[in-house]
Amino acid sequence: MIEIKNLHARVDDKEILKGLSLTIPNGEVHAIMGPNGAGKSTLANVISGKDGYEITEGDILFHGQSVLEMEPEERAHLGLFLAFQYPVEIPGVNSMTFLRTALNAKRKANGEAELDGAEFLRIVKTAMKNLKIKDDFLKRSVNVGFSGGEKKRFEILQMQVLSPTFAVLDETDSGLDIDALKVVAEGVNMLRDPSRSFLVITHYQRLLDYIEPDVVHILADGKIQKTGDKNLALELEEKGYDAVIGDAA
Amino acid sequence: MTLIDTLKSTLADDTSANAKLFLDNGIPTPKIEKWHYTNLNNIMRTTWPFQKASHASQQSCGESDIRFFDGHATVCSVPDGVTILAEREASAHPILQSMRTQEFSKRDESLAALSHSQSTPLFILVDKKVEATLVLENFSMLKESVNFPHLCIAVTEAASLTLSSHSHSAGEAWSNILTQIHIANDASLTLMNLQNERKDTAHTSHTFIQAEEGSALNIYGMNIGGSLGRQTIDIDLNGKNIQTNIAAANLADGKQTQDFTIHMNHNHPSCDTNVFSRNVCRGRGQSVFQGKFYVAQQAQQTDAEMSCKSLLLSDRARADSKPELEIYADDVKCGHGATVGTLDSESLFYLMARGVPRKDAENLLVEGFIEEMLTRIPDDATAKIWRAHFAAWLAATYEG
Amino acid sequence: MPAMSNDTYGSKEATSGDYQYGFATDIEMEYAPKGLNEDIIRFISAKKNEPEWMLEWRLKSYKIWKSKAEPKWAMVDYPPIDFNDIYYYAAPKSQEDGPKSLDEVDPELLRTYEKLGIPLHEQEILAGVAVDAVFDSVSVATTFKDKLAEAGVIFCPISEAIQEHPELIQKYLGSVVPQTDNAYAALNGAVFTDGSFVYIPEGVRCPMELSTYFRINALNTGQFERTLIIADKGSYVSYLEGCTAPMRDENQLHAAVVELVALDDAEIKYSTVQNWYPGNEEGKGGIYNFVTKRADCIGKNSKVTWIQVETGSAITWKYPSCILTGDGSSGKFLSVAVTRLKQQADTGSKMIHIGKNTKSTIISKGISAERGENTYRGRVAVMNSAKGARNYTQCDSMLIGNNCAAHTVPYIDVKTSDAQVEHEATTSKISEEQMFYLRQRGMTEEDAVSMIVNGFAKDVLQELPMEFAVEAQKLLGITLENSVG
């Protein structure tokens, strides 16, 4: 379970999150929709501990524990995963090595033994098959020369391998064609589980046709303006932000 | 006695710092890094005695606004907002005065220092917010002479100056040109220098530019003529957000050496620089391109690119390049690329397979190669003139 | 020299006093007093029991050295060296001076050894702990020596080669790096005392990577190493030099010369990992590493590859080069150089194309951090005779932090139209986005830096012999772990 309580965050002198509260119980998928500049990506970054944001008020609790003072990697070890809107290129770093290092870092932090090559390969191969990713893919450098669709698929592959308990998907649908979108959505759905929760950040309703949310929130002006079920997303799609939440958009 | 000997004895009593720098260092040798590739032996060995014209031999400017005859300026027309200042007026203008009193100190600047000590500069002031174009000519008339055209230009705030210059000569000579330019905040400069001297004339030019915040520099140069063409461009970026575009072409034939040496000092953040060089060598011609980007510690977000390509069309030709980076800031994008080679055989074959004779096919490819540089010149009229000079160069078979 | 430890040589000073010139040759002595003159050179030569021609060669080097100024064109800055304040011949240091056990060794050093995964007994030797002279690797070494002898490979100290193989030494010593090349090379020619000699006979593929198993024995190679490797027709050898572990060394000035000769169809691969003492944060102490390394690809289709990982030394002045004399010969230079603290490195390569269809590749990865200054300096020269020559140069710099510097100084001189030369240079930094991405995936800051840096240097590291590569990767990570933040 993740609880965000009255979160205020600023970049330089500009307040971006202005008292955002949100609770996602285990096993649920919540979607956050919102216009440009609403603070969606800031929320994703603040949850995962990116530098450059000042939290002036509020708290983020992960399974009851505050993560605000934690480094990004410590949050990752607790089971937090962020699927990036713009996955980052790391030239010269083999994707397989990267995945293995990440998985073993997490296992080590949690007092588990590092995986041997065969075990690791089995996990990765299964995930690759799920996501229809070709074998030679992981020989390439992390995200270097990947198409938009490949990058997003690789994000979901990492999610499957690292098996988080809470995943934030930051506009994972942006730049995807419909086939890739389906593959990515399936990859997410496969992980839906009573012990795992998701926060799906998106600009468009389209993704929610494939990843059906339990709850939909509308974020605007740094706050949750409205909460509802999946029909809220449809309503939004039909009427636009202005009509649904009024001036805050 | 060589020219340099007589020059030195003429200067012997000159106690100015600039004269002294030249007297101490003489003509730069290849041991001096900035002159590593370009040998000035021709100038060193010249035996005619030092003579310079005492005045301009003609008063007409032809198509130009200003014409230097043997280093002496004749001003025929000046656009609105541009003032030619007398020495006394210039001394009251702090920027122009600082150019007038500038003391060169680096060993590699001894030729600029020589020019400074020997010349009477033409002072040009471009008023605020004025947009002006000046067409200028350097003409060496006097046989076996050294001439020192010298310009001091102040482009004031938000003004814009386009200066197109063409150097040529009627007899064997040495043109040693000094240009000092200050570009104020938000001002812009477009500088176009065509060097097409007689084949027995040496041309060395030294352009020093001080650019302030928000200014824009567009500099184009071409070396075609002369026994030696060396254009040195030294730019200090003294403010942030300065945009610089430089494109230079060397065409070397016979025993010519054609040289562009461009040093850019990035002293402040967020300046964008692009330096583009194209070199074609045939006969026993030599091209030299030396580019250097210095990026100071505080010059974060500098974005500077340098590209240098050289084409060797004959087996005795040579191309030398040195694209240098000196970087003290971490958040910058700096890069350079350099290639040297001959015409691409695939492209040649393709054209020949379409029925184009080999010679024509070669010329087409060389034209395309130089066109990449010419096409960057924003002033169509100038580009057209340069294109014609280049076409004549390409058509000629040169022995020298 | 300022960093010369008085403690180390104090006892010798007491006996030699101010005695500087007119020093009489006395081979009973174990060391020569400070300073350089002909007598010292005679002493060294006599100590080594050298033939007359070798002594003459040394004396000629000395004369050349006296006439030559130190090269000044590199972008490195250091106080003038007092060449008369250096010992040019000292017997191996007594082990009694060293620490008695690892407990007495600088814990920082031990921590590095541990991270590098160096076995305990090797740690002791590297740290200069007095250990029993008989250790595991000696027997290992003997086994390998037998194997080499069987293949006809000569691998011995250069002083031994001067005695045993004078014809090879006379033919090749100084043939690639002439005594007149530069002041440091001339100095080395006058006073070298140690180094390796390798000869691979025609058609022989050296059965093992040379020197991997000997690195401990090669520890006290001294300041003025001289290495000569000759690969005869159709032979192959891979030579490894150095060690990832930081070594204790009291000598500040190192001026080595390495000469490689590759005959027809021969191939030499020379890998170096250099991690000497870099000095402290203020640039005090640390090794001056002034090395002349050059290969002559004299034979047709011969091949030389230089690979270097340079993380140590206060100053590195080093340009492993190839003279591509033979038609169809090729040279490669692959380099990773790290400068941090106040280190300065001016390093790169010269590729001189003389033969037809010669090829060269230069890949240089410079990493600057803290107050380090890193310069790539290189020359690609294509002579008129080198028809069909090809060169590709890639030179990338990474800057970590805003107090370091990265420079690129490439000279490209082409004198034939029938050549293709390509040069590219880039600069980059470790971006915040990259760091956040890796840390979000659970990696620590240190691991993330190490991963990004190793990715940056991958094109070079992957060419290193396997076990060296693994060590070098760890070394890069450890070297830079405190530089980001």
XYZ file of N, CA and C in Angstrom, chain A residues 48 50 71-73 76-77 80-82 88-89 91-93 98 101-102 105 143 155 158, chain C residues 431-445 447 451-452 454-456 458:
132
model
N 9.744 8.507 -6.671
C 10.931 7.652 -6.797
C 12.223 8.330 -6.342
N 13.823 11.434 -7.204
C 14.751 12.174 -8.063
C 15.184 13.473 -7.396
N 17.208 7.297 -0.479
C 17.822 7.450 -1.795
C 16.972 6.698 -2.816
N 17.090 7.047 -4.089
C 16.297 6.352 -5.109
C 16.502 4.835 -5.076
N 17.772 4.418 -4.876
C 18.022 2.970 -4.920
C 17.400 2.257 -3.722
N 13.923 1.686 -4.560
C 13.844 0.593 -5.526
C 13.953 -0.748 -4.808
N 14.859 -0.810 -3.820
C 15.032 -2.062 -3.080
C 13.777 -2.427 -2.311
N 9.836 -0.413 -5.267
C 9.251 0.633 -6.097
C 9.887 0.609 -7.484
N 9.060 0.717 -8.490
C 9.576 0.739 -9.857
C 8.934 1.868 -10.630
N 9.776 2.634 -11.355
C 9.248 3.685 -12.213
C 9.538 3.326 -13.661
N 16.343 6.391 -20.453
C 17.623 7.076 -20.667
C 18.628 6.155 -21.361
N 19.391 6.718 -22.285
C 20.415 5.932 -22.975
C 21.684 5.848 -22.137
N 25.240 4.590 -23.076
C 26.081 4.017 -24.134
C 27.090 3.005 -23.588
N 27.274 1.943 -24.343
C 28.312 0.962 -24.016
C 27.927 -0.027 -22.937
N 26.792 0.186 -22.262
C 26.394 -0.741 -21.201
C 25.395 -1.747 -21.758
N 23.141 -4.792 -17.394
C 22.390 -3.782 -16.660
C 21.267 -4.442 -15.848
N 22.677 -6.609 -13.020
C 23.202 -5.784 -11.930
C 22.058 -5.230 -11.087
N 21.009 -4.765 -11.766
C 19.859 -4.198 -11.058
C 19.189 -5.261 -10.186
N 21.399 -6.224 -7.275
C 21.485 -5.146 -6.276
C 20.280 -5.214 -5.355
N 19.020 1.147 -24.083
C 18.192 2.164 -24.766
C 18.867 2.869 -25.946
N 11.231 -1.147 -20.784
C 10.826 -0.715 -19.444
C 9.966 -1.786 -18.776
N 11.955 -4.798 -17.788
C 12.657 -4.563 -16.521
C 11.694 -4.728 -15.344
N 25.115 12.274 -17.073
C 23.962 13.137 -16.867
C 23.193 12.725 -15.617
N 22.488 13.692 -15.049
C 21.651 13.402 -13.883
C 20.599 12.366 -14.233
N 20.103 12.429 -15.480
C 19.077 11.481 -15.917
C 19.611 10.050 -15.899
N 20.848 9.893 -16.382
C 21.436 8.548 -16.368
C 21.573 8.033 -14.943
N 22.050 8.902 -14.067
C 22.241 8.493 -12.673
C 20.906 8.097 -12.036
N 19.899 8.924 -12.261
C 18.591 8.645 -11.658
C 18.008 7.344 -12.204
N 18.155 7.137 -13.494
C 17.629 5.914 -14.121
C 18.238 4.673 -13.472
N 19.558 4.675 -13.342
C 20.221 3.498 -12.781
C 19.896 3.326 -11.299
N 19.831 4.433 -10.584
C 19.539 4.325 -9.147
C 18.090 3.884 -8.945
N 17.190 4.341 -9.811
C 15.802 3.884 -9.695
C 15.731 2.377 -9.909
N 16.692 1.846 -10.661
C 16.709 0.400 -10.874
C 17.438 -0.328 -9.750
N 17.805 0.420 -8.703
C 18.332 -0.224 -7.509
C 19.831 -0.158 -7.336
N 20.533 0.510 -8.268
C 21.991 0.550 -8.130
C 22.422 1.716 -7.256
N 23.500 1.521 -6.508
C 24.016 2.607 -5.684
C 24.669 3.634 -6.607
N 24.920 4.796 -6.050
C 25.566 5.854 -6.802
C 26.900 5.365 -7.383
N 27.897 2.267 -7.982
C 27.719 1.264 -9.035
C 27.250 1.922 -10.333
N 29.184 1.823 -13.774
C 28.544 1.253 -14.956
C 28.610 2.219 -16.142
N 28.342 3.482 -15.886
C 28.345 4.460 -16.985
C 29.764 4.637 -17.542
N 32.288 2.519 -17.351
C 32.708 1.317 -18.067
C 32.032 1.209 -19.438
N 30.807 1.688 -19.509
C 30.129 1.721 -20.803
C 30.829 2.673 -21.758
N 31.233 3.807 -21.224
C 31.948 4.812 -22.018
C 33.267 4.241 -22.565
N 33.979 1.080 -23.005
C 33.810 -0.318 -23.425
C 34.621 -0.700 -24.671
